[in-house]
């Protein structure tokens, strides 16, 4: 498909960035010509060559599922449901589908056999089209990016870090060889744990409400231009997630600690994911300093622009008009879908050099247990990651690749013949994008419901706080502060322990620990993630204890309101306590410091 | 379960081998206390903590399959089929299975959610029991080994190499830091490609018909005791596969080339996988030199002891009685299954120190596309591999873990209620072992059929070979030599180009290339793996061209004989050719040098 920017003659080939490959990655053999493959497709040939078990020895004759139609979210939404279409259908992957078109051959003979590292051909082709034509239709280099399926974004990140960094050992390596990775001050713990054991510098860049700062103190330019080479090489890699932590809260990273602090300067509570203008500034700096960008966006499709006005209305603030952004620019073409056009554009949209490695996942859009995602980057980088894949995961499981291919791809032919009375067609691109939009809408309803209840319930009537004169003169005090999230799955709460009547008796940390534990108990029975979980060392307990992270994803949709009310009621009851003696077990309570990396 | 060896009081704890961990692996954080997990299981608790999408947002409501009963192979074998049991059943993983027993809770709510790195609890528990009580019931250290699920053995190997080796870079590292891995002279290409890019020494040990040699020139002791430290550290790791290449053929490895040669000294054509006595010798050396053993056995269940006599009968040789081995010793306990007892014992069975890392896979027993296997080793090694898993694959896909759990585990309860008229119970341990035995029997029939036809057809009547006096006086000449395999999926053929009438005109390499290409053409249409595929460099073409590898797995079982006859007929016709002019395209033919790593 012709890229419209070609007309203007401005596209160049991506840069050769192979000097960034790790030594191990450089050492990997090039892929040999596919040898026997060209012969194996000859009709009538008897294969005595490959070590491939015959499909009759696979104990599965079909794989099947009952699956949602892409309209399910609309069908479940009372305000939109006026259809009598069924909300689900039965899909079936046969043992053998008779077709010579490998892109339509979704069957066990192929899916459960050895396959190619880039992915199962029907699914790989669908995802490649989705990525190049719809999700990122304006990648500004010749022929656009390539993709490879991953076993989820954690696997994708692991492979990218393996491809692009050399481990460093202080006992034997020179300091000037120590590489570094740039992170936002708030960061995903698991990403840090992928990088740190390799002995690399974890380097933080300040953020504001638009994400990583380009200019100003602590911003990217500051960090790079004032780099202290006594710490090692200037970082050549940046890891960025723009939608996990809402702005206003930050996890400060340094060599030894992860520190969660509240940015008390005050930020736009209706901020956005990093807008295109900021991305251009950051990208220019990455060009100037030759940095590769790893963009990890598991929550990409969960952006809630329509909540801006609701939130602003509560807070009496103006909505920033410039934060409404579109996934195309004046030279670009539309994604073909209004929903995708409404999403924040990726760094890929400004990636003239081919220095962006983008990680996507089905974890939040299909299910975490898929362990399936894809990596998007310039072809030469994808080629090296393919070599890494061949000696590690080889390919994602054929079970999940076949089932998702059968779900997403428009079906025809022999599988339908088995059940002529049923509509067995797959979602197709329209259905897939419709599912993503329906999912976003469903999460947006959750955010709206939970935030409204938190907003309307955030103050408590108090008679006066002993020893706190500033509060004793008012009758309502806030129990917590929070920002309305504009993306993702989480609401961050700062506990206003300073308004609690018992602060002077128990102290701030004990008040916060007691609240966390009190909420666990009947009748509230709410478990939230304590800030401590994001602050695993002693040195930062002094600040992290006052935060809580609430996730609006794990419960049934119709339980969101009740659970939110429970949370507020629990806080209110806690503010009424005359002492903590009636919280059995509190004295033995230790705030959990980590939930298990996969759940964060 | 008590280990019977405990009675003798001889078991010790496994050794602390943490000095072998790579620096990156040492740097990984210990697993934190499972934090919130203990609270999350409280009944009635509202979870606001984990970033877990609710299962109602997963588009799958069930996963289902039509699957074989474990008796299918017997039902398909005409000599054994006297049952009217159906050969298949319908399995169904429901969205939610109401049970508090996590080991029996096989449903989408759990399988498609984030999980634990060690594996899906029901499947992990089944495999752990299979490994500890049945496959390796006599691991001689206290409390026995631990397991973790892998994404197939290539993934398992990648993680083991990551855990146990430091990459080495000649541009910056000292030679004394260069680590090395011991391989058999014949080796799996993909394993070599996992190790070589890390800059490690690939060190070969001579083999004989019992596998890697302990004593004698080129044997393990020779290699280790005469280690030249100018090459780097003495190897601290051994990689061994005992059943991929049959003895008699060897791929010679050195730093730069993989070379396939025929061991013309003659070996026992009915050799075995490495017997227990040899394993003990090798293990003692590994103890003396502090070496960790990675045992990779994808073909473990495909051992064909009953073919020994058939093969020996054809060759007029005595069967080696001592090569009948059992998976237990005088102190040990039975696996509980005659079939498993008949298999060669693993290095685990002599692993008093806990220095064996064993890789198993479902690729050959269920299907390659599973990308599912498991790693078995002492708990401290499994713990480090678990940490690596958390920042790479996280866990195998829930799709394959749930479907295989549903297949293997004895089912009861709510899933049955849906289809009360059908037998929906899973295989259970008995069925699983029965399936493995049935599969072995099926492959054994294939080997028997193909080898018999190759054996009976290996000579050709010739009138006399011009220029080859030694053959001109006899009327029958061999077209190829081969050994009957005793394990695995392959038969190796050495082409006797020296008996071909046109040798003097075309030369050896052209004769072999022409045969390979001639077999491809109608009416024979057989594609075999050329030896060249195992010899990717120019320097070894001079020897590798004369070999072919035939796989008896990829075709339907009832096609084995016809295809084998085709192969023999093709060879015979080729020996009748008066010139090669009638082989169109031959002049442009280049022997494929590699099939794609995943197919080898």
PDB file of N, CA and C in Angstrom, chain B residues 204-236:
ATOM      1  N   UNK B 204      33.929 -29.847  22.353  1.00  0.00           N
ATOM      2  CA  UNK B 204      33.323 -31.129  22.026  1.00  0.00           C
ATOM      3  C   UNK B 204      33.999 -32.284  22.747  1.00  0.00           C
ATOM      4  N   UNK B 205      33.188 -33.265  23.032  1.00  0.00           N
ATOM      5  CA  UNK B 205      33.658 -34.489  23.690  1.00  0.00           C
ATOM      6  C   UNK B 205      33.352 -35.646  22.746  1.00  0.00           C
ATOM      7  N   UNK B 206      34.303 -36.529  22.605  1.00  0.00           N
ATOM      8  CA  UNK B 206      34.124 -37.664  21.696  1.00  0.00           C
ATOM      9  C   UNK B 206      32.992 -38.571  22.170  1.00  0.00           C
ATOM     10  N   UNK B 207      32.367 -39.243  21.234  1.00  0.00           N
ATOM     11  CA  UNK B 207      31.296 -40.167  21.574  1.00  0.00           C
ATOM     12  C   UNK B 207      31.607 -41.549  21.029  1.00  0.00           C
ATOM     13  N   UNK B 208      31.003 -42.523  21.660  1.00  0.00           N
ATOM     14  CA  UNK B 208      30.961 -43.855  21.066  1.00  0.00           C
ATOM     15  C   UNK B 208      29.508 -44.306  21.102  1.00  0.00           C
ATOM     16  N   UNK B 209      29.269 -45.589  20.963  1.00  0.00           N
ATOM     17  CA  UNK B 209      27.885 -46.022  20.825  1.00  0.00           C
ATOM     18  C   UNK B 209      27.077 -45.856  22.107  1.00  0.00           C
ATOM     19  N   UNK B 210      27.736 -45.583  23.212  1.00  0.00           N
ATOM     20  CA  UNK B 210      27.020 -45.336  24.464  1.00  0.00           C
ATOM     21  C   UNK B 210      26.867 -43.847  24.746  1.00  0.00           C
ATOM     22  N   UNK B 211      27.269 -43.009  23.802  1.00  0.00           N
ATOM     23  CA  UNK B 211      27.143 -41.578  24.006  1.00  0.00           C
ATOM     24  C   UNK B 211      28.488 -40.947  24.308  1.00  0.00           C
ATOM     25  N   UNK B 212      28.460 -39.861  25.031  1.00  0.00           N
ATOM     26  CA  UNK B 212      29.687 -39.138  25.342  1.00  0.00           C
ATOM     27  C   UNK B 212      30.664 -40.069  26.045  1.00  0.00           C
ATOM     28  N   UNK B 213      31.921 -40.028  25.634  1.00  0.00           N
ATOM     29  CA  UNK B 213      32.932 -40.892  26.255  1.00  0.00           C
ATOM     30  C   UNK B 213      33.441 -40.248  27.540  1.00  0.00           C
ATOM     31  N   UNK B 214      33.602 -41.047  28.562  1.00  0.00           N
ATOM     32  CA  UNK B 214      34.196 -40.546  29.803  1.00  0.00           C
ATOM     33  C   UNK B 214      35.714 -40.630  29.713  1.00  0.00           C
ATOM     34  N   UNK B 215      36.214 -41.810  29.371  1.00  0.00           N
ATOM     35  CA  UNK B 215      37.660 -42.031  29.318  1.00  0.00           C
ATOM     36  C   UNK B 215      38.133 -42.093  27.863  1.00  0.00           C
ATOM     37  N   UNK B 216      39.449 -42.162  27.718  1.00  0.00           N
ATOM     38  CA  UNK B 216      40.026 -42.327  26.379  1.00  0.00           C
ATOM     39  C   UNK B 216      40.225 -41.002  25.667  1.00  0.00           C
ATOM     40  N   UNK B 217      40.919 -41.071  24.534  1.00  0.00           N
ATOM     41  CA  UNK B 217      41.232 -39.845  23.798  1.00  0.00           C
ATOM     42  C   UNK B 217      39.960 -39.094  23.381  1.00  0.00           C
ATOM     43  N   UNK B 218      39.943 -37.813  23.682  1.00  0.00           N
ATOM     44  CA  UNK B 218      38.789 -36.994  23.298  1.00  0.00           C
ATOM     45  C   UNK B 218      37.606 -37.135  24.232  1.00  0.00           C
ATOM     46  N   UNK B 219      37.712 -38.069  25.210  1.00  0.00           N
ATOM     47  CA  UNK B 219      36.631 -38.244  26.171  1.00  0.00           C
ATOM     48  C   UNK B 219      36.627 -37.120  27.204  1.00  0.00           C
ATOM     49  N   UNK B 220      35.656 -37.162  28.082  1.00  0.00           N
ATOM     50  CA  UNK B 220      35.461 -36.030  28.997  1.00  0.00           C
ATOM     51  C   UNK B 220      36.678 -35.796  29.888  1.00  0.00           C
ATOM     52  N   UNK B 221      37.219 -36.872  30.428  1.00  0.00           N
ATOM     53  CA  UNK B 221      38.367 -36.687  31.317  1.00  0.00           C
ATOM     54  C   UNK B 221      39.553 -36.086  30.569  1.00  0.00           C
ATOM     55  N   UNK B 222      39.773 -36.586  29.371  1.00  0.00           N
ATOM     56  CA  UNK B 222      40.858 -36.077  28.528  1.00  0.00           C
ATOM     57  C   UNK B 222      40.671 -34.575  28.269  1.00  0.00           C
ATOM     58  N   UNK B 223      39.440 -34.202  27.899  1.00  0.00           N
ATOM     59  CA  UNK B 223      39.162 -32.798  27.582  1.00  0.00           C
ATOM     60  C   UNK B 223      39.386 -31.918  28.802  1.00  0.00           C
ATOM     61  N   UNK B 224      38.940 -32.383  29.947  1.00  0.00           N
ATOM     62  CA  UNK B 224      38.995 -31.535  31.141  1.00  0.00           C
ATOM     63  C   UNK B 224      40.386 -31.495  31.767  1.00  0.00           C
ATOM     64  N   UNK B 225      41.020 -32.667  31.831  1.00  0.00           N
ATOM     65  CA  UNK B 225      42.315 -32.700  32.522  1.00  0.00           C
ATOM     66  C   UNK B 225      43.409 -32.050  31.671  1.00  0.00           C
ATOM     67  N   UNK B 226      43.211 -32.041  30.370  1.00  0.00           N
ATOM     68  CA  UNK B 226      44.196 -31.407  29.491  1.00  0.00           C
ATOM     69  C   UNK B 226      43.709 -30.066  28.973  1.00  0.00           C
ATOM     70  N   UNK B 227      42.813 -29.463  29.720  1.00  0.00           N
ATOM     71  CA  UNK B 227      42.239 -28.203  29.251  1.00  0.00           C
ATOM     72  C   UNK B 227      43.332 -27.144  29.048  1.00  0.00           C
ATOM     73  N   UNK B 228      43.294 -26.480  27.939  1.00  0.00           N
ATOM     74  CA  UNK B 228      44.252 -25.419  27.629  1.00  0.00           C
ATOM     75  C   UNK B 228      43.653 -24.082  28.085  1.00  0.00           C
ATOM     76  N   UNK B 229      44.179 -23.575  29.191  1.00  0.00           N
ATOM     77  CA  UNK B 229      43.577 -22.369  29.769  1.00  0.00           C
ATOM     78  C   UNK B 229      43.810 -21.135  28.900  1.00  0.00           C
ATOM     79  N   UNK B 230      44.636 -21.258  27.912  1.00  0.00           N
ATOM     80  CA  UNK B 230      44.784 -20.135  26.979  1.00  0.00           C
ATOM     81  C   UNK B 230      43.507 -19.915  26.179  1.00  0.00           C
ATOM     82  N   UNK B 231      42.648 -20.912  26.155  1.00  0.00           N
ATOM     83  CA  UNK B 231      41.368 -20.772  25.445  1.00  0.00           C
ATOM     84  C   UNK B 231      40.292 -20.127  26.300  1.00  0.00           C
ATOM     85  N   UNK B 232      40.510 -20.079  27.611  1.00  0.00           N
ATOM     86  CA  UNK B 232      39.494 -19.534  28.500  1.00  0.00           C
ATOM     87  C   UNK B 232      39.341 -20.409  29.722  1.00  0.00           C
ATOM     88  N   UNK B 233      38.292 -20.175  30.478  1.00  0.00           N
ATOM     89  CA  UNK B 233      38.019 -21.000  31.655  1.00  0.00           C
ATOM     90  C   UNK B 233      37.727 -22.432  31.236  1.00  0.00           C
ATOM     91  N   UNK B 234      38.059 -23.348  32.112  1.00  0.00           N
ATOM     92  CA  UNK B 234      37.632 -24.721  31.847  1.00  0.00           C
ATOM     93  C   UNK B 234      36.105 -24.759  31.871  1.00  0.00           C
ATOM     94  N   UNK B 235      35.492 -25.457  30.937  1.00  0.00           N
ATOM     95  CA  UNK B 235      34.014 -25.435  30.865  1.00  0.00           C
ATOM     96  C   UNK B 235      33.376 -25.835  32.194  1.00  0.00           C
ATOM     97  N   UNK B 236      32.323 -25.121  32.547  1.00  0.00           N
ATOM     98  CA  UNK B 236      31.623 -25.427  33.795  1.00  0.00           C
ATOM     99  C   UNK B 236      30.215 -25.923  33.507  1.00  0.00           C
TER     100      UNK B 236
END
